[in-house]
Coordinates of C-alpha atoms in Angstrom, one line a residue:
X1455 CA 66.8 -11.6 -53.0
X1456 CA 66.7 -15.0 -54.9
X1457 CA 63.5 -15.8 -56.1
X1458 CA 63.2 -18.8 -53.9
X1459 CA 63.4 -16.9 -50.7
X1460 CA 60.2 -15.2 -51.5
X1461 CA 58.4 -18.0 -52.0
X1462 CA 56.3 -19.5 -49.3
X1463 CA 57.6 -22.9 -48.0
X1464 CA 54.4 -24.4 -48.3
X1465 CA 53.2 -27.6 -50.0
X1466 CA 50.2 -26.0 -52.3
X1467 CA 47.8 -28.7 -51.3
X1468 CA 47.7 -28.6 -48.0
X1469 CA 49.0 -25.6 -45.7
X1470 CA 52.3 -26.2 -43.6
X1471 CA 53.0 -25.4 -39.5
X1472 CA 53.4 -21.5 -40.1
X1473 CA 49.9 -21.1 -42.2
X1474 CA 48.3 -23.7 -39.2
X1475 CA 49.5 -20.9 -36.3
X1476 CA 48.3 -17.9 -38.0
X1477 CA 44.6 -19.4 -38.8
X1478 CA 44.4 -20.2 -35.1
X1479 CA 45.7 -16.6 -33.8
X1480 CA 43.7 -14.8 -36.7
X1481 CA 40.3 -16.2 -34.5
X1482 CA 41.3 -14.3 -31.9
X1483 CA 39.6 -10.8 -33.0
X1484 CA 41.4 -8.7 -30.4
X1485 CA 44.6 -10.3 -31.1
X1486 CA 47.5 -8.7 -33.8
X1487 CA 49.4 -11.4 -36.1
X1488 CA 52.3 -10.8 -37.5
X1489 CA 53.7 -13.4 -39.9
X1490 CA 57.6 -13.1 -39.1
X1491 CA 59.0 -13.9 -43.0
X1492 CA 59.3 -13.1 -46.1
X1493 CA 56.2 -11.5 -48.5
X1494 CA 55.3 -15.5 -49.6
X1495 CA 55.3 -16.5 -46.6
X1496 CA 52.8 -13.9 -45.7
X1497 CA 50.8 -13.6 -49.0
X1498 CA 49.8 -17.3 -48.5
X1499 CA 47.8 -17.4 -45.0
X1500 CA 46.7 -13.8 -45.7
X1501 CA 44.6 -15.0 -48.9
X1502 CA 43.6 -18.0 -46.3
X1503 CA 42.1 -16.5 -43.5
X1504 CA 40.0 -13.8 -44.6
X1505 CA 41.0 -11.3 -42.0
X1506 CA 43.8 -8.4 -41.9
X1507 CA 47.2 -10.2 -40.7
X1508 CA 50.5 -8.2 -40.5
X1509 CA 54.1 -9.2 -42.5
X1510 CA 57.7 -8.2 -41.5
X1511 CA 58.3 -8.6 -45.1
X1512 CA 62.5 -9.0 -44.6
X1513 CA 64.6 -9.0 -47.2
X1514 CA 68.0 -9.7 -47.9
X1515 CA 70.1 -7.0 -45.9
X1516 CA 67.6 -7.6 -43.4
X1517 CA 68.6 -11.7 -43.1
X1518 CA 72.1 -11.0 -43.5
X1519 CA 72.0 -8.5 -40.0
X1520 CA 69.3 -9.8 -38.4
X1521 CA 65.5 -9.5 -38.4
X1522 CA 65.0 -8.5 -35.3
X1523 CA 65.2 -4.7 -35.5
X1524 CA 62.5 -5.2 -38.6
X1525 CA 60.5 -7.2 -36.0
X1526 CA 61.0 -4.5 -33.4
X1527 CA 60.0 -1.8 -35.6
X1528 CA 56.7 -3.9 -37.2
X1529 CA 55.4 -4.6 -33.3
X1530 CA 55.8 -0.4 -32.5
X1531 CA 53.3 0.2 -35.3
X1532 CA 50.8 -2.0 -34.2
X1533 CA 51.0 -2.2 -30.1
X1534 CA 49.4 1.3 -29.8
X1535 CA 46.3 -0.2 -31.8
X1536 CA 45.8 -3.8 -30.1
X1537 CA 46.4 -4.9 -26.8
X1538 CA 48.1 -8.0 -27.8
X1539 CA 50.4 -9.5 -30.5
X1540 CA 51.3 -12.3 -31.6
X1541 CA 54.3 -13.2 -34.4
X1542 CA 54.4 -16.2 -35.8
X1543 CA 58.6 -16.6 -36.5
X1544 CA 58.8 -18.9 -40.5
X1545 CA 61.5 -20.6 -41.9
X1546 CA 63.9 -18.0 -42.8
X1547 CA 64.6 -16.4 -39.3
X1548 CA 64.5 -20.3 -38.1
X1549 CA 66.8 -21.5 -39.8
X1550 CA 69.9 -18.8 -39.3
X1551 CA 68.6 -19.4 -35.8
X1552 CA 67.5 -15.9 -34.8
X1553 CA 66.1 -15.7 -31.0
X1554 CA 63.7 -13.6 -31.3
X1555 CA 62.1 -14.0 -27.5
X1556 CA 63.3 -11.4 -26.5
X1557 CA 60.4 -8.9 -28.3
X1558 CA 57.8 -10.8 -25.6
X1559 CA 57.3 -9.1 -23.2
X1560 CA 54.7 -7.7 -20.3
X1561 CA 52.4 -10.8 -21.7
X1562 CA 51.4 -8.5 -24.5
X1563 CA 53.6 -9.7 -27.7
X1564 CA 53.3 -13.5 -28.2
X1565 CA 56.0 -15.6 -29.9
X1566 CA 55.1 -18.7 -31.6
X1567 CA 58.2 -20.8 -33.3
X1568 CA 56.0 -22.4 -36.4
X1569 CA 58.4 -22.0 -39.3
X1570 CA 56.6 -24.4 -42.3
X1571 CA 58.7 -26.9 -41.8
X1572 CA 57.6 -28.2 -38.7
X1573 CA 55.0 -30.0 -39.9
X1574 CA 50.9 -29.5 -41.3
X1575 CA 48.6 -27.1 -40.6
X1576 CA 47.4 -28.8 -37.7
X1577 CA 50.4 -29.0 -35.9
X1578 CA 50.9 -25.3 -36.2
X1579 CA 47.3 -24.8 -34.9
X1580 CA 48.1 -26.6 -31.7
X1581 CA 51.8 -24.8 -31.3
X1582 CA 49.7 -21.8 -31.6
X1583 CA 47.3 -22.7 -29.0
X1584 CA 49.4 -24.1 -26.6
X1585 CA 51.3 -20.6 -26.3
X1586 CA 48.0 -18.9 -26.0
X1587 CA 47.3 -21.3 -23.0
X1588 CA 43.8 -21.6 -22.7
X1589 CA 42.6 -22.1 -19.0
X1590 CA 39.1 -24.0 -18.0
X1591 CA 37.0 -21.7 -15.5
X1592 CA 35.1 -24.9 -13.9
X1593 CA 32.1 -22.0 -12.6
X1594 CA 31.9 -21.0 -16.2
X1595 CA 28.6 -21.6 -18.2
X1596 CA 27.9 -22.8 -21.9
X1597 CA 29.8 -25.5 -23.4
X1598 CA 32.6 -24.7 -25.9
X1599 CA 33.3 -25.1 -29.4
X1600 CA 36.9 -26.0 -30.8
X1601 CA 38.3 -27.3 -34.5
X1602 CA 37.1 -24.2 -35.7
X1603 CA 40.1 -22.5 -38.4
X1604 CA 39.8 -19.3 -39.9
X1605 CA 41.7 -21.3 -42.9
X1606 CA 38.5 -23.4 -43.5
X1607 CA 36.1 -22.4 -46.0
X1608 CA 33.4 -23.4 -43.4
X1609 CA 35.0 -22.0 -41.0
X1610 CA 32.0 -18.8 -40.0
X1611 CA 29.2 -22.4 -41.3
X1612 CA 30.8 -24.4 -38.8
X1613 CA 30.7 -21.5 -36.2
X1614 CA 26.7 -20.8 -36.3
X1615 CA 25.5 -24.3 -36.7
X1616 CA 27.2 -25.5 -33.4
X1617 CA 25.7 -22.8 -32.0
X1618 CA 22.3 -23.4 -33.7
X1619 CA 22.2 -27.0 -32.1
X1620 CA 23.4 -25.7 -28.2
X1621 CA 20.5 -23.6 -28.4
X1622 CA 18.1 -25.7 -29.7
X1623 CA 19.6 -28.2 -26.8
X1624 CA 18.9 -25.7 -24.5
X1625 CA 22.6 -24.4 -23.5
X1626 CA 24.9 -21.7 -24.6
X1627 CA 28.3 -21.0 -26.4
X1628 CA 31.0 -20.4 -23.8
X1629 CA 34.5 -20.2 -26.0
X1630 CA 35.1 -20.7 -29.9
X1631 CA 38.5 -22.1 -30.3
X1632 CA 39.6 -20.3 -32.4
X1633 CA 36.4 -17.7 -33.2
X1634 CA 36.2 -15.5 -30.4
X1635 CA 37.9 -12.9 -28.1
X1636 CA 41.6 -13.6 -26.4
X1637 CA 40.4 -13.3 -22.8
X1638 CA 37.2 -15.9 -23.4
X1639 CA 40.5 -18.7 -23.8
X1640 CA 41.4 -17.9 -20.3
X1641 CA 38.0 -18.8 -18.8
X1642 CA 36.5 -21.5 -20.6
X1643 CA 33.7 -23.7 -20.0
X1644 CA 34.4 -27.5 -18.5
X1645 CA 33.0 -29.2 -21.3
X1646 CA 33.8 -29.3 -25.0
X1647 CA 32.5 -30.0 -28.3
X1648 CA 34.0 -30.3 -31.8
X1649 CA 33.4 -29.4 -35.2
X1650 CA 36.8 -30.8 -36.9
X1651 CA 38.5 -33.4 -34.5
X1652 CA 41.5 -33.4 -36.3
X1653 CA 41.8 -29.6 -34.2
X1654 CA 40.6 -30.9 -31.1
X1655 CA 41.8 -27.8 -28.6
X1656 CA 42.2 -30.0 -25.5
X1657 CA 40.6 -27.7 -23.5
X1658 CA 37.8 -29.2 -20.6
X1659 CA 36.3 -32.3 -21.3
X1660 CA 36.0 -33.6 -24.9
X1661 CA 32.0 -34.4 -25.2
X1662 CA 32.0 -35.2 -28.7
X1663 CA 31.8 -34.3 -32.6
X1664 CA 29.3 -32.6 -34.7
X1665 CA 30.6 -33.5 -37.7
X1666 CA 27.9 -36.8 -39.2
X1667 CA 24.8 -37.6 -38.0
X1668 CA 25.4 -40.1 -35.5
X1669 CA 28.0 -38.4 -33.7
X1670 CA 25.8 -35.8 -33.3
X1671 CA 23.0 -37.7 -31.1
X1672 CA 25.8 -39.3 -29.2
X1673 CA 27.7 -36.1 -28.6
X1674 CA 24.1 -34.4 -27.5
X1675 CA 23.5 -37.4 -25.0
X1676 CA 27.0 -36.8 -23.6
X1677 CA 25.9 -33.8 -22.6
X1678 CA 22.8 -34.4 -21.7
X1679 CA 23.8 -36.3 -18.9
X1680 CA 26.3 -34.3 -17.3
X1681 CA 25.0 -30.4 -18.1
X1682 CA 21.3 -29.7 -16.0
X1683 CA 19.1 -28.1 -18.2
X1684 CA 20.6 -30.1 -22.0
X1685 CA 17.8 -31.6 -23.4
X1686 CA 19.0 -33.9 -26.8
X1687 CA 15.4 -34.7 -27.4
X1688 CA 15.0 -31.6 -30.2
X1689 CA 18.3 -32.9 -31.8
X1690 CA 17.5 -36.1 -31.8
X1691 CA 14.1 -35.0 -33.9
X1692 CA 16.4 -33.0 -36.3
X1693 CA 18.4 -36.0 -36.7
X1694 CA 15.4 -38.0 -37.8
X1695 CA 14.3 -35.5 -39.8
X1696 CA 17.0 -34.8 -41.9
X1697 CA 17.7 -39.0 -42.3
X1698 CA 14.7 -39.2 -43.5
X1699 CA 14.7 -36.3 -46.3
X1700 CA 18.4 -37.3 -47.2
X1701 CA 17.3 -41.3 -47.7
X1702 CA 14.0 -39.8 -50.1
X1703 CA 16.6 -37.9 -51.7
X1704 CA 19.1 -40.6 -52.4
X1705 CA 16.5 -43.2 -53.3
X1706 CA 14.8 -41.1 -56.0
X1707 CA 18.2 -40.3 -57.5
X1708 CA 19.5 -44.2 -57.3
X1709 CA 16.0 -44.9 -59.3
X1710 CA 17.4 -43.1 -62.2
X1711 CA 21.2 -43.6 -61.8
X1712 CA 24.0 -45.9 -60.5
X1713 CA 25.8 -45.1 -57.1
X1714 CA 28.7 -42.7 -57.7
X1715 CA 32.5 -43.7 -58.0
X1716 CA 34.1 -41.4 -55.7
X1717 CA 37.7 -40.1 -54.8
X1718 CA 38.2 -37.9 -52.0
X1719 CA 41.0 -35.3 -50.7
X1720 CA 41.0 -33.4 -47.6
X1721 CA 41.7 -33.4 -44.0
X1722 CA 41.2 -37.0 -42.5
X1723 CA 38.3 -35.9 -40.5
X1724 CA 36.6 -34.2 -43.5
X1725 CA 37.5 -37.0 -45.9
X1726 CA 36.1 -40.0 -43.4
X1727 CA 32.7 -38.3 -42.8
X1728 CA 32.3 -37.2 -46.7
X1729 CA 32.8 -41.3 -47.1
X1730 CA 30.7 -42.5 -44.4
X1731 CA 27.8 -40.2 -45.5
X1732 CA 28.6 -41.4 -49.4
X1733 CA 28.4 -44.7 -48.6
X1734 CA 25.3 -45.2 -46.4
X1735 CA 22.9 -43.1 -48.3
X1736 CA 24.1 -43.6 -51.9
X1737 CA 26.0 -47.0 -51.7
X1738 CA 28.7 -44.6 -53.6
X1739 CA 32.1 -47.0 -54.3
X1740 CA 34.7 -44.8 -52.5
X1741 CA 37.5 -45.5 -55.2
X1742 CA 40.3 -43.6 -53.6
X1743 CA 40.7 -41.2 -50.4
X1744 CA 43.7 -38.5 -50.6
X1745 CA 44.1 -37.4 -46.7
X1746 CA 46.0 -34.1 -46.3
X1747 CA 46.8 -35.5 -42.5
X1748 CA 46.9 -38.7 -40.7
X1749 CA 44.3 -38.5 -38.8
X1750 CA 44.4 -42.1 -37.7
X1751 CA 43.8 -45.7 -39.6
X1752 CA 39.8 -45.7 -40.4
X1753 CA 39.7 -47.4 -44.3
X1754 CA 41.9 -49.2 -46.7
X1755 CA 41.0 -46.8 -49.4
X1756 CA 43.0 -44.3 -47.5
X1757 CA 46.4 -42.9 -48.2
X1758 CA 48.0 -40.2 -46.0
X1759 CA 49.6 -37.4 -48.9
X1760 CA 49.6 -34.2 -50.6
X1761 CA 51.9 -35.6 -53.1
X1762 CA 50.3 -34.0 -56.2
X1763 CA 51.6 -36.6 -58.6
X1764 CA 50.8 -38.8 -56.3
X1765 CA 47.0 -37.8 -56.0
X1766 CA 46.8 -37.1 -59.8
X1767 CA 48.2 -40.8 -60.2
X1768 CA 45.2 -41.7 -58.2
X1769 CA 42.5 -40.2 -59.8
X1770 CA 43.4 -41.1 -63.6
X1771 CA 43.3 -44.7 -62.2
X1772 CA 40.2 -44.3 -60.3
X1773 CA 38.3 -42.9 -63.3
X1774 CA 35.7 -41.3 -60.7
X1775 CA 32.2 -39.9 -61.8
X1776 CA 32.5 -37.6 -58.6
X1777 CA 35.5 -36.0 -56.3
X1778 CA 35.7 -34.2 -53.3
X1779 CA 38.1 -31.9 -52.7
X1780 CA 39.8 -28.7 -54.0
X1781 CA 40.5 -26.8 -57.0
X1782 CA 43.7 -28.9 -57.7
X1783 CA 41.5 -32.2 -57.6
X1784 CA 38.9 -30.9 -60.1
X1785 CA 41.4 -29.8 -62.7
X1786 CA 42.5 -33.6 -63.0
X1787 CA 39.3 -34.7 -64.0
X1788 CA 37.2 -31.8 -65.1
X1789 CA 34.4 -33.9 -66.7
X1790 CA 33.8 -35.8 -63.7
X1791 CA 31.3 -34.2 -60.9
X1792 CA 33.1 -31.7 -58.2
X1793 CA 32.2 -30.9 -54.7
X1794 CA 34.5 -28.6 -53.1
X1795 CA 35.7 -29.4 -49.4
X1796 CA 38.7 -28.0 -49.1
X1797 CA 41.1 -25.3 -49.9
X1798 CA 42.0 -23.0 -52.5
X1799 CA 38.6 -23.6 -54.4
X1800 CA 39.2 -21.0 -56.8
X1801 CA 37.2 -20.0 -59.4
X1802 CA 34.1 -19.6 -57.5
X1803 CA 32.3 -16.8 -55.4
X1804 CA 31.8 -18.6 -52.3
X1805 CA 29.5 -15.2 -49.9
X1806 CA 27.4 -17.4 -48.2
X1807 CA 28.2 -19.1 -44.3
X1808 CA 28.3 -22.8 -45.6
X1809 CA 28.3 -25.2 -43.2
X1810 CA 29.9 -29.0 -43.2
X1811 CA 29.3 -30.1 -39.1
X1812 CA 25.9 -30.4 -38.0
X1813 CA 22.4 -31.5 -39.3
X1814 CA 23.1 -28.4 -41.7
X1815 CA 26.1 -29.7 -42.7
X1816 CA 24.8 -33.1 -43.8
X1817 CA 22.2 -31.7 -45.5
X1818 CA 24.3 -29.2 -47.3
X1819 CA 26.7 -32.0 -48.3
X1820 CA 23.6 -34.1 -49.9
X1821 CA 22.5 -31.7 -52.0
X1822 CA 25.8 -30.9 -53.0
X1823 CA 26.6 -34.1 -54.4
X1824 CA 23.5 -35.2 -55.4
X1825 CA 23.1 -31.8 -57.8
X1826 CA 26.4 -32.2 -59.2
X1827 CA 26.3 -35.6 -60.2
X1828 CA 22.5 -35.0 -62.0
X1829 CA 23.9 -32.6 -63.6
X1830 CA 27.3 -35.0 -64.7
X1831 CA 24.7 -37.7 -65.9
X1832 CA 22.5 -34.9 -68.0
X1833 CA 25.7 -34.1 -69.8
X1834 CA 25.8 -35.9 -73.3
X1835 CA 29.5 -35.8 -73.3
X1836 CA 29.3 -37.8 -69.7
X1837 CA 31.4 -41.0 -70.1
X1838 CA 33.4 -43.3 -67.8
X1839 CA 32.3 -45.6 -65.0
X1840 CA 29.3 -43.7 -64.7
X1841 CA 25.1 -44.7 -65.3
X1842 CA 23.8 -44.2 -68.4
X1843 CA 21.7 -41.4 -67.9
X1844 CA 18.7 -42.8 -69.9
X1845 CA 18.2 -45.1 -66.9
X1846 CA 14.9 -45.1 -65.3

């Protein structure tokens, strides 16, 4: 087979539809993927999610005469071992225009069409879950969690700080979308929060974000008044708490340095808290901000791209004494101080459950950026728009 059909058809900086759909099915623990495609187009969401998913791994003859009798044979092996499957169909078998419905069957094998180039990762997320069809049980109790993506690095973070904070508020988890068993879709809770609103699931009634201080309390208040038994007066405390160790923080390091130049790159959502937080607590000049998705008009500084020259362009202009983002960000400007928030950060052992949402998550983000740019201006060979680090 030419070379090009074994490569995946996704941009490197930011997953397409087909990688989106297999991070939401590969939450389902109970729940067999199989990525319908070449071996790059399974190679690439199987080093994403961190769990065993399942390739048809076609080839040439197998394009040529159809794919479905490799399917067929791919879904025998593995329906004796789960009770459900679900194949994610990718560009290859889309574009000769293969149907192949006709392996669903009995409710147990799920077909989702999400070949890459459909769109980003987040529209094959919601493809995904909108053939799993999560249903709202309105007796159930708890309050459920969505955004989550097993193609997140704080994806498992994410996961036990929102449940940290219902507990502390007094309630319980009902369904993880997507961290959690298939059958908990089909009875959900009526009421929703969100870790990543750029995967908002849809499913009961939206109640709010965890991701940034702020939307915290409010989200916790929504609740509050609509759930007995929700108290939001132990967040609220936490909230305090940790706004007042992350001002200390900042103000001891803004004693002995100037506020950060900053360029950005991730998911909207990610990107627009990371600058909010920046800005309030460090005054940091938010040079640039490289969204992976639109996830809506919120600054000027934004542009919606994973254009590589695009973002590279960006940063060389921006001359920034910190970035957030991935590995592909921080080789552009390797002197200047790196925070990963994104995918691939490679290079790095990364063991611990890091969160991003939550009081944890703010905190985490702090320290984060406040360590790496100390140790940016303790570097003699630190240059730029940065302080001088002999400032006191």
């Amino acid at each position: 087979m030419p070379d090009d059909q074994h490569m995946p058809c996704e941009n490197p900086l930011w997953p397409c539809a087909m990688t989106g759909a297999v991070a939401c099915l590969a939450g389902f623990e109970d729940l067999a993927v199989i990525v319908h495609g070449s071996s790059g187009c399974y190679f690439y969401p199987a080093s994403l999610v961190g769990v065993p998913v399942h390739g048809t791994f076609l080839v040439e003859n197998e394009i040529i005469f159809g794919t479905e009798p490799r399917l067929a044979e791919v879904i025998r092996e593995l329906e004796s071992r789960y009770s459900r499957i679900a194949v994610v169909n990718t560009c290859v078998p889309a574009v000769i225009g293969e149907d192949i419905n006709g392996v669903a069957r009995d409710g147990r094998v799920l077909v989702v069409d999400s070949p890459g180039f459909l769109g980003d990762l987040e529209a094959g997320y919601h493809r995904a879950l909108a053939v799993v069809a999560p249903e709202v049980d309105p007796d159930a109790t708890g309050v459920n969690i969505d955004g989550i993506c097993r193609a997140d690095p704080f994806c498992r973070g994410n996961t036990i700080e929102a449940r940290r904070l219902l507990d502390l508020a007094g309630t319980t988890v009902a369904t993880t979308f997507c961290l959690d068993r298939y059958a908990a879709a089909h009875c959900a809770a009526p009421f929703t929060v969100g870790t990543n609103p750029d995967l908002a699931s849809g499913v009961g009634t939206a109640s709010g974000s965890l991701l940034g201080l702020d939307a915290i309390g409010e989200t916790f208040e929504a609740l509050a008044a609509v759930i007995d038994g929700v108290d939001s007066r132990p967040i609220a405390e936490e909230i305090a708490w940790a706004d007042a160790r992350i001002t200390k923080a900042c103000e001891k390091y803004l004693r002995r340095f100037d506020p950060p130049r900053v360029t950005i790159a991730a998911g909207g959502s990610y990107a627009a808290f990371a600058a909010d937080l920046l800005d309030r607590y460090l005054g940091a000049e938010i040079a640039c901000i490289a969204a992976r998705n639109d996830s809506g008009a919120w600054s000027s500084a934004v542009t919606y791209t994973t254009d590589f020259s695009l973002i590279r362009d960006m940063i060389r202009d921006a001359e920034p004494d910190l970035i957030l983002g991935s590995s592909y960000e921080r080789a552009i400007a390797p002197r200047a101080a790196f925070v990963g928030l994104t995918s691939p950060l490679r290079g790095r052992v990364l063991l611990s459950s890091r969160a991003l949402v939550g009081i944890e998550g703010a905190l985490w983000l702090m320290d984060e950026v406040l360590n790496a740019c100390i140790n940016r201006n303790r570097r003699p060979e630190s240059t730029g728009n940065g302080p001088d680090p002999g400032k006191r």
